Coordinates of C-alpha atoms and ligand atoms in Angstrom, one line a residue:
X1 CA 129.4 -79.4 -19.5
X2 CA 130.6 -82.8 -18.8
X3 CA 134.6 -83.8 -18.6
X4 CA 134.3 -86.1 -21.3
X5 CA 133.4 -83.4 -24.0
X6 CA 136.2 -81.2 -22.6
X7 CA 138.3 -80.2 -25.6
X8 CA 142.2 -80.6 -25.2
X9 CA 145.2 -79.8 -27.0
X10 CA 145.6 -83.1 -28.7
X11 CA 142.2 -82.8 -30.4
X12 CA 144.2 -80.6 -32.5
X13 CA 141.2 -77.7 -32.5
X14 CA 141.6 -74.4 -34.7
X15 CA 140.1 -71.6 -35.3
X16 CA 140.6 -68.7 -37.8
X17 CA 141.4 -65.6 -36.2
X18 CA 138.5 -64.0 -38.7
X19 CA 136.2 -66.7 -37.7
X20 CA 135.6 -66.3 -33.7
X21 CA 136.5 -62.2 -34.6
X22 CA 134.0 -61.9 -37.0
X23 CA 131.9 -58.8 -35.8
X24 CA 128.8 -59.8 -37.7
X25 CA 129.0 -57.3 -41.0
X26 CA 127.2 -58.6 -43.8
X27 CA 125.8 -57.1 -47.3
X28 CA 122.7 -55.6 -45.3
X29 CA 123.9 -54.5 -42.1
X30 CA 127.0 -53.0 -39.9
X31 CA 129.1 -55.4 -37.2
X32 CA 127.7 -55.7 -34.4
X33 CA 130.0 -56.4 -32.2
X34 CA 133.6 -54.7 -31.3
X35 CA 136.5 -55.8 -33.1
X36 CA 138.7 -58.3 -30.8
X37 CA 142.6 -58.1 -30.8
X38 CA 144.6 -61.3 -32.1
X39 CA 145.8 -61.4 -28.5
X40 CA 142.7 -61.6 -26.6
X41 CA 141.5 -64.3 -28.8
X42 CA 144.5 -66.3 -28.4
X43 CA 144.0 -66.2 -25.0
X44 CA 140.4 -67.1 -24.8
X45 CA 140.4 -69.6 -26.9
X46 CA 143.5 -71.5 -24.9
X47 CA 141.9 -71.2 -22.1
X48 CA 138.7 -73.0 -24.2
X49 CA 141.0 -75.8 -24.9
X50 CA 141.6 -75.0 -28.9
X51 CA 145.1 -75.9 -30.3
X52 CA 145.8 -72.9 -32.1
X53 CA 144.7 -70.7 -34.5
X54 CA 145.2 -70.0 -38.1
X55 CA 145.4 -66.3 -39.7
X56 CA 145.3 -64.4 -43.1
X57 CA 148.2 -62.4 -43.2
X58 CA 146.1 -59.0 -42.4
X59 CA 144.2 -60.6 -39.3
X60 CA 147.5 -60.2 -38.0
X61 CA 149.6 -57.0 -40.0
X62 CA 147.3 -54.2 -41.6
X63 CA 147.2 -54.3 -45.2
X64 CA 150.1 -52.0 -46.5
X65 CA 152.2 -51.9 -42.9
X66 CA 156.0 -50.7 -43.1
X67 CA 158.5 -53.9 -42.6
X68 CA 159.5 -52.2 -38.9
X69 CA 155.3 -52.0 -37.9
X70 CA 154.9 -55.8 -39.2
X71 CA 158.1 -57.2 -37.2
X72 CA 156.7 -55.4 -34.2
X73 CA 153.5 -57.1 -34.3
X74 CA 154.7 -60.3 -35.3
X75 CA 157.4 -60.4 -32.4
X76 CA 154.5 -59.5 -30.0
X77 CA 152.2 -62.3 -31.3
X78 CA 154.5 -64.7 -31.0
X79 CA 155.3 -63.4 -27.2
X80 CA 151.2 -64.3 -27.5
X81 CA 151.1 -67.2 -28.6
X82 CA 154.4 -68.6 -26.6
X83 CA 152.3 -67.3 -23.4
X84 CA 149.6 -69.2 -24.0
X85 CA 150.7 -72.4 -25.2
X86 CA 149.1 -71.8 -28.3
X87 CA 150.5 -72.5 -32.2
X88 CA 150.2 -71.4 -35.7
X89 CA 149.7 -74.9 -37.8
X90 CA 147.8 -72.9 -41.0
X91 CA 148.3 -69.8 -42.8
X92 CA 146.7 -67.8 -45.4
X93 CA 146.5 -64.7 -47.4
X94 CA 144.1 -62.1 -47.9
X95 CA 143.8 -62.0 -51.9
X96 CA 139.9 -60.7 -51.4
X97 CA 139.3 -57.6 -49.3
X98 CA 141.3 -55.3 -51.1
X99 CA 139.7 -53.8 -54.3
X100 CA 142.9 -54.2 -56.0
X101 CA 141.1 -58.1 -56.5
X102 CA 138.4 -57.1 -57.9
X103 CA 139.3 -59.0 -61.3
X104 CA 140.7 -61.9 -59.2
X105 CA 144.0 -62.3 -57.9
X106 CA 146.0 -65.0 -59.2
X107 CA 144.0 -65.0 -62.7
X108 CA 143.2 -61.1 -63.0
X109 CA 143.6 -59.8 -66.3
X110 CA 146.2 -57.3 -64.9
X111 CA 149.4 -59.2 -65.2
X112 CA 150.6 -56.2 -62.4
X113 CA 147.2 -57.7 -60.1
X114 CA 148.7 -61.0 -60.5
X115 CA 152.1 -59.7 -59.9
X116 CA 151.2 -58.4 -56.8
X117 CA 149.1 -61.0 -55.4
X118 CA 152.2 -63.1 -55.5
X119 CA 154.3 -61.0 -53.9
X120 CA 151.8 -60.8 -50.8
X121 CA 151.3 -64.2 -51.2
X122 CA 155.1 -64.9 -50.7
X123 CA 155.4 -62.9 -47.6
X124 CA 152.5 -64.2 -46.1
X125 CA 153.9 -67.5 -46.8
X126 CA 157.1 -66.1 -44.7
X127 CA 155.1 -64.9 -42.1
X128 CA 153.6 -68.0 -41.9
X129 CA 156.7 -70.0 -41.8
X130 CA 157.8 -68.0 -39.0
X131 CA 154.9 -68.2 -36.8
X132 CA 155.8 -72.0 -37.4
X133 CA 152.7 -73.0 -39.7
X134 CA 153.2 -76.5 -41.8
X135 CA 150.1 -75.7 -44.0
X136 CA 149.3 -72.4 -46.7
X137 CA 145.5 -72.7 -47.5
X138 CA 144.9 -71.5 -51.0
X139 CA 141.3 -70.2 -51.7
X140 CA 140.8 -68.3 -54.6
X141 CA 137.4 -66.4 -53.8
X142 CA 138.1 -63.5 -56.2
X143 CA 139.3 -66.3 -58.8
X144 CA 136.1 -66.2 -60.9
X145 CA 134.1 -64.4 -62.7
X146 CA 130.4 -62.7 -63.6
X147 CA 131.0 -61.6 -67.0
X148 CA 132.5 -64.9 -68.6
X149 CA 133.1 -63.0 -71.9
X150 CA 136.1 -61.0 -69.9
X151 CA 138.6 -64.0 -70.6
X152 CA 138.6 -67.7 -71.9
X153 CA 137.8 -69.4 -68.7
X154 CA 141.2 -72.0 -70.2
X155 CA 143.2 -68.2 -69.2
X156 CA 141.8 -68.6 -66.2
X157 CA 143.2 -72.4 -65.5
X158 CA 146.6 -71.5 -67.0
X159 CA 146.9 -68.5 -64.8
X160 CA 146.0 -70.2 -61.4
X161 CA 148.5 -72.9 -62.6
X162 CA 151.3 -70.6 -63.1
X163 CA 151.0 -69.4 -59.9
X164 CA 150.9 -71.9 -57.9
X165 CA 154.2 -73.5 -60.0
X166 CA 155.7 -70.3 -59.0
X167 CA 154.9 -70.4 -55.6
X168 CA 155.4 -73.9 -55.3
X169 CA 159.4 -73.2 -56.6
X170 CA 159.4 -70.3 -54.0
X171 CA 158.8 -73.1 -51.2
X172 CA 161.5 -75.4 -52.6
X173 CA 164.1 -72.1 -53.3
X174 CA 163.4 -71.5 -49.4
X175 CA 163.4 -74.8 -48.1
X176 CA 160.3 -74.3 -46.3
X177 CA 158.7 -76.7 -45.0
X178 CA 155.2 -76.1 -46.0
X179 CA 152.4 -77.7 -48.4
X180 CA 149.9 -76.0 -49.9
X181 CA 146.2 -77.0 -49.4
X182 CA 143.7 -75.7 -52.2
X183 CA 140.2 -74.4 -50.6
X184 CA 137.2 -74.9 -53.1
X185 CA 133.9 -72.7 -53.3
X186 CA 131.1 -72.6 -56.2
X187 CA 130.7 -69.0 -56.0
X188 CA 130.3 -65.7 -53.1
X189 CA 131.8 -63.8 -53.5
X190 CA 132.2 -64.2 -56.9
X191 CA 129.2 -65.1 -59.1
X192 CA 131.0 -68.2 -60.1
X193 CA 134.2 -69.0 -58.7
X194 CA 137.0 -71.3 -60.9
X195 CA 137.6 -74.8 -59.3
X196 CA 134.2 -74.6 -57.7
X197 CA 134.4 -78.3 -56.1
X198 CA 136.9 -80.4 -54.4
X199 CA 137.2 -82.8 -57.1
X200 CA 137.5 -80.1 -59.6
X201 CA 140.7 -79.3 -57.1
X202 CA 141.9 -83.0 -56.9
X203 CA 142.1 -83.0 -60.8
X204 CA 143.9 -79.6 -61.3
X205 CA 146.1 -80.9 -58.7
X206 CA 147.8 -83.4 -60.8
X207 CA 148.5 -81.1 -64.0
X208 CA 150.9 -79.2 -61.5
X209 CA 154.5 -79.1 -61.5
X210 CA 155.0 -80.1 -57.8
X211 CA 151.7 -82.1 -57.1
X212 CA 153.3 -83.8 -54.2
X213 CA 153.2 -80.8 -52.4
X214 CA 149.5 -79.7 -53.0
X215 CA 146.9 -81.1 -51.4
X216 CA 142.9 -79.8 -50.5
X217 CA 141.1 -78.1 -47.7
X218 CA 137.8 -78.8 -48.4
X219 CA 135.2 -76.9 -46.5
X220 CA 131.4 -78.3 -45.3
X221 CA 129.3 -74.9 -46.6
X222 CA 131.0 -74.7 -49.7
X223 CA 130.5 -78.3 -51.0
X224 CA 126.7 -77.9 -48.9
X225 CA 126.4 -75.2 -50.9
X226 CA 126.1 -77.2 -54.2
X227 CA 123.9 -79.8 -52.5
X228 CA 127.1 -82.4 -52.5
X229 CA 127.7 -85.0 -50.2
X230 CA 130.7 -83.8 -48.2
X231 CA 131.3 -87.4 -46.6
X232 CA 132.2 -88.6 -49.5
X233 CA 134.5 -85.6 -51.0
X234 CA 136.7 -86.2 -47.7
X235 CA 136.8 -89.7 -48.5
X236 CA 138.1 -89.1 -52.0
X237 CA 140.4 -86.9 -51.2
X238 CA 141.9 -89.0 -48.5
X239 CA 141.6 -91.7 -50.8
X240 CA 143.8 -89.5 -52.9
X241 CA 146.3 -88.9 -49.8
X242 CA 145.4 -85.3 -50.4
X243 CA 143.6 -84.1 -47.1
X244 CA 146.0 -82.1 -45.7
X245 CA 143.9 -79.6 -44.2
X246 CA 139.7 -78.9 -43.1
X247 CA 137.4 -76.1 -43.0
X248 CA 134.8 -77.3 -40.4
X249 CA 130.6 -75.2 -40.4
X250 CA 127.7 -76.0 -41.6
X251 CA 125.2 -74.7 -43.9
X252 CA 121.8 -75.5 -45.3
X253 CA 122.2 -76.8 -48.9
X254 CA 121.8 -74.2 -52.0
X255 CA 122.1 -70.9 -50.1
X256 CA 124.4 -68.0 -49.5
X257 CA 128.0 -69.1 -47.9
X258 CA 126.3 -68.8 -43.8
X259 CA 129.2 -70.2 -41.7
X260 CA 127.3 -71.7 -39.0
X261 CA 128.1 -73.6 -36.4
X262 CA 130.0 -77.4 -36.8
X263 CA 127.6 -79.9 -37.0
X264 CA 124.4 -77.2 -36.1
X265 CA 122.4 -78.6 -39.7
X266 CA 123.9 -81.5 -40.9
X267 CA 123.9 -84.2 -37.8
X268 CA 123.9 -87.2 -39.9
X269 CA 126.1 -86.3 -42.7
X270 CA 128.5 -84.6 -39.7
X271 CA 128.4 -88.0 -37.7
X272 CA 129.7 -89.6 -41.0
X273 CA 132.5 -87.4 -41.2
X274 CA 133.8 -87.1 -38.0
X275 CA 133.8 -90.8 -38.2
X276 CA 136.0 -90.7 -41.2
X277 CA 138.3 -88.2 -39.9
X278 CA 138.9 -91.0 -36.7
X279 CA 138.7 -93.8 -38.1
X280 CA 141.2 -93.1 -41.6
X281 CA 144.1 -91.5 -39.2
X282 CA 143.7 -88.1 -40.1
X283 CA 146.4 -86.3 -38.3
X284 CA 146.2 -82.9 -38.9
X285 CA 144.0 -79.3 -38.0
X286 CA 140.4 -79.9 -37.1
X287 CA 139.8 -76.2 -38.1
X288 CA 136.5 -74.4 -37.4
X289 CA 135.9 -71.9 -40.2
X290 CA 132.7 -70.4 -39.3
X291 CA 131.4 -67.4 -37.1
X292 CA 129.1 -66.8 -34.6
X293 CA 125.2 -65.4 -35.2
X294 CA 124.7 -61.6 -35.6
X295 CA 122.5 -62.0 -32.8
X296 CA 125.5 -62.5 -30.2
X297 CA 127.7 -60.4 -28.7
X298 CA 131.2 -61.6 -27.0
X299 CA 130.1 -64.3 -24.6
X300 CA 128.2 -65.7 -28.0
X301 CA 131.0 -66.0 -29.5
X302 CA 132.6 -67.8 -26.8
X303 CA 129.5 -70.1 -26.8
X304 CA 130.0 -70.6 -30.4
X305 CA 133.2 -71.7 -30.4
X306 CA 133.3 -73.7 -27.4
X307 CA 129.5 -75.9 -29.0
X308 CA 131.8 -76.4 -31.9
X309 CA 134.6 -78.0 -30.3
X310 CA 132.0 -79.8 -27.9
X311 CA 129.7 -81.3 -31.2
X312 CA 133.1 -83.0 -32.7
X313 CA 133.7 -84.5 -29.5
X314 CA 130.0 -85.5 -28.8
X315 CA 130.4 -86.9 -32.9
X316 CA 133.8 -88.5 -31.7
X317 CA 131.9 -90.5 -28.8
X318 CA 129.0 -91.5 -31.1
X319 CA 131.6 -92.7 -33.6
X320 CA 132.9 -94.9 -31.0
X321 CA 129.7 -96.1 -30.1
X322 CA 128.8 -97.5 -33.3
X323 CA 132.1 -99.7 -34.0
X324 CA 130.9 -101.0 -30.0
X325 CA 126.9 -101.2 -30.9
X326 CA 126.6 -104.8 -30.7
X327 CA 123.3 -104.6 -32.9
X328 CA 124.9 -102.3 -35.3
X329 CA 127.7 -104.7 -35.5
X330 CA 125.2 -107.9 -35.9
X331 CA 123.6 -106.3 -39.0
X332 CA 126.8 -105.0 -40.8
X333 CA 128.1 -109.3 -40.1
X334 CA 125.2 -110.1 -41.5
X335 CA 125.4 -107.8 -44.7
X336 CA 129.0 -109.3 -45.2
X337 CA 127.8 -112.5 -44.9
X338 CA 124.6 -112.4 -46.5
X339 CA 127.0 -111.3 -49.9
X340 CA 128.0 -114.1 -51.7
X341 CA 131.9 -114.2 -51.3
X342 CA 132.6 -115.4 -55.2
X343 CA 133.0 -111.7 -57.1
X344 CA 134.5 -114.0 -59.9
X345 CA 138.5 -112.6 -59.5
X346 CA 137.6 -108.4 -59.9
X347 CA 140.5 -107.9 -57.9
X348 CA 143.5 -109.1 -60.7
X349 CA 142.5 -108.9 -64.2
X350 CA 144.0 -111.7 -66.2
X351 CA 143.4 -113.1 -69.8
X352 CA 141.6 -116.2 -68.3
X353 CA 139.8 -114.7 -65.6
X354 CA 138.7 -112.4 -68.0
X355 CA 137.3 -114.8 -70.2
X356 CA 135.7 -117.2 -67.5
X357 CA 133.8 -113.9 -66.1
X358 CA 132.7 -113.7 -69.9
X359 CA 131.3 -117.0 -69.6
X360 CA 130.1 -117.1 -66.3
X361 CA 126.2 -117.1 -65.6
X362 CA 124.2 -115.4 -63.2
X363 CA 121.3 -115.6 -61.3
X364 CA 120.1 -112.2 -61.9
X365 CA 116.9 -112.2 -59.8
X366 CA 118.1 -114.0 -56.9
X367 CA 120.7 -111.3 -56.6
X368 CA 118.0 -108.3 -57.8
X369 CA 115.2 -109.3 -55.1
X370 CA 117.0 -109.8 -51.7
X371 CA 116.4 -107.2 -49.2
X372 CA 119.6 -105.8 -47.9
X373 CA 118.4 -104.3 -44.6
X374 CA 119.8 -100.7 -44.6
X375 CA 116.5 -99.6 -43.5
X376 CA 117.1 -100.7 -40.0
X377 CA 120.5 -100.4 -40.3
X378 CA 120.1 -96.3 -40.6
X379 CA 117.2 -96.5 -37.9
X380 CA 119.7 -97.8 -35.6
X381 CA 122.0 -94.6 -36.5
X382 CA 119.7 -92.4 -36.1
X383 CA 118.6 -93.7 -32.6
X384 CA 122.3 -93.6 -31.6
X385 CA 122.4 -90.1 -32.9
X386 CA 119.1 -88.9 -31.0
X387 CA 120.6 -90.4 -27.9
X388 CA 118.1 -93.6 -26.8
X389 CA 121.2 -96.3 -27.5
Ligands
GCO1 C1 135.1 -68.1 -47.2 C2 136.3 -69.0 -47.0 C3 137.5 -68.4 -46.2 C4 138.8 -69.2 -46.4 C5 139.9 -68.4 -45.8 C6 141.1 -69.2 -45.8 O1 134.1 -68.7 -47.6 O2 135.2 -67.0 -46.9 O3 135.9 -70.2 -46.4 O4 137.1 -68.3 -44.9 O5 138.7 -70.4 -45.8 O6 140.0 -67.2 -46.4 O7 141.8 -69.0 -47.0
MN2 MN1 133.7 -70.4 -46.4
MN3 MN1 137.1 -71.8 -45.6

């Protein structure tokens, strides 16, 4: 692989630890590969270039592990991660696996389910603190429902609300320095999952007490999996100043959650995003939340997580080509000047303005019949995609 494509620490690469340890269980069939310690995939994926990796709290500490077990671990880990040059920018909790969840976490009927799910989510948000992480990744995938009549779906709001107020005080009572980022998904496991978009997160967002320190972490397959445009989700929610976080796969649209690969379906609307992400500033995790096939064993994996560092860098490089494509350029000049400059004072509304736009007349049809030229202009973008500019 070339030296140009080489990942490096400031690409700011992560992967989950479930993600690259994911041993290939699904409803039909067993894992197929061997469980992999959080240590060894530290190290591996280090020495792949990653940044760090980013862990529910039992990737790390077995559900129900005495305090003494849990500070061994975590003291070893961090012996791990200091070895390796590795960090910890996002945590998470496991509010899923457990059948305890069944009902949901956070909005279970149970007020004792929804106690406890607060409680583990406060220590995971310690644990995550002290493994240094500035970002706690909310997905609610038991947060839904298949029987609707088992509560007013309203309940179900409130209840999510609540919790995330509380936790959100928890923060402040700490003086953690932390923000939460809320993860969207239509449904899986859940047959429909609350908040099942990343707008529908943008908007709760503001009816909290502390939106200022909520943001999203929007993820490809689960906006692909409602046949949305993710490009343009990003850019609202950086529009928003809300991206603080991204979940990075791919998926064909309509279909079960698959977690594949970065960029391995959607090349086009992947080119369009990575673009974004450069181009607006984004600072933060490029986080890969995907797995390998079941058809690989360990050096697959390896494979898998190295082409999904290597497709946002080859993504990066097109992006860059583009804003230097001299033809590319020509015909977006061209747009901007073909547009005729007078938009009649949209940008300030006042009285007179107002009243003069009233007035105003327009030549419809000149406007309606000229050819804008995005065909080529897309042409052009595919042919620097495929690789023959
Ligand atoms: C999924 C989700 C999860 C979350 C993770 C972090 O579809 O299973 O994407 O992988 O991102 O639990 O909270
Ligand atoms: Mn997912
Ligand atoms: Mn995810």
């Amino acid at each position: 692989m070339s030296d140009a494509y080489q990942p490096r620490k400031e690409d700011k690469f992560t992967f989950g630890l479930w993600t690259v340890g994911n041993p290939g269980r699904d409803p039909f069939g067993d894992a197929v590969r061997a469980v992999m310690s959080p240590a060894h995939i530290v190290k591996k994926l280090s020495e792949l270039g990653a940044w760090g990796v980013n862990l529910h709290d039992n990737d790390l500490v077995p559900f129900g592990a005495s305090a003494a077990e849990r500070d061994r671990i975590v003291k070893e880990f961090k012996k791990v991660l200091a070895d390796s040059g590795m960090v910890v920018p996002m945590a998470t909790t496991n509010l899923f696996g457990h059948p305890v969840f069944k009902d949901g976490a956070f909005t279970a009927n149970d007020p004792k389910v929804r106690a406890f799910a607060i409680q583990k989510t406060m220590r995971s948000i310690d644990l995550g603190v002290e493994l240094g992480a500035k970002i706690y990744v909310c997905w609610g995938g038991r947060e839904g429902t298949e029987a609707d009549a088992c509560r007013d779906a309203r309940e179900g709001f409130k209840r999510y609300r609540e919790a995330l107020n509380y936790l959100a005080e928890y923060v402040l009572d700490q003086k953690y320095d932390i923000r939460f980022a809320l993860e969207a998904k239509p449904n899986e496991p859940r047959s429909d999952i609350y908040l099942a978009s990343t707008g529908h997160m943008l908007a709760f967002i503001e009816t909290l007490d502390h939106p200022e320190m909520v943001g999203v972490n929007p993820e490809v397959a689960h906006e692909h999996m409602s046949g949305l445009n993710f490009y343009h989700g990003i850019a609202q929610a950086i529009d928003a100043g809300k991206l603080f976080h991204i979940d990075l796969n791919d998926q064909k649209p309509g279909r079960y959650d698959q977690d594949l690969r970065f960029g391995s379906e959607s090349l086009k609307g992947m080119f369009f995003l990575v673009k974004l992400l450069e181009e607006s500033g984004y600072s933060g995790a490029r986080h890969f939340d995907s797995h390998a096939y079941r058809t690989e064993d360990e050096a697959g994996v390896w494979e898998f997580a190295k082409g999904s560092m290597r497709t946002y860098l080859l993504l990066k490089e097109k992006a860059r080509r583009f804003a230097e494509d001299e033809e590319i350029q020509a015909i977006l000049a061209e747009i901007g000047a073909k547009v005729t400059k007078d938009d009649h004072g949209l940008g300030q509304y006042t009285k007179d303005g107002a009243a003069k736009l009233k007035a105003a007349t327009f030549d419809v049809d000149a406007l309606a019949t000229k050819g804008l030229g995005y065909e080529r202009l897309d042409q052009l973008v595919i042919d620097l995609l495929l690789g023959v500019r």
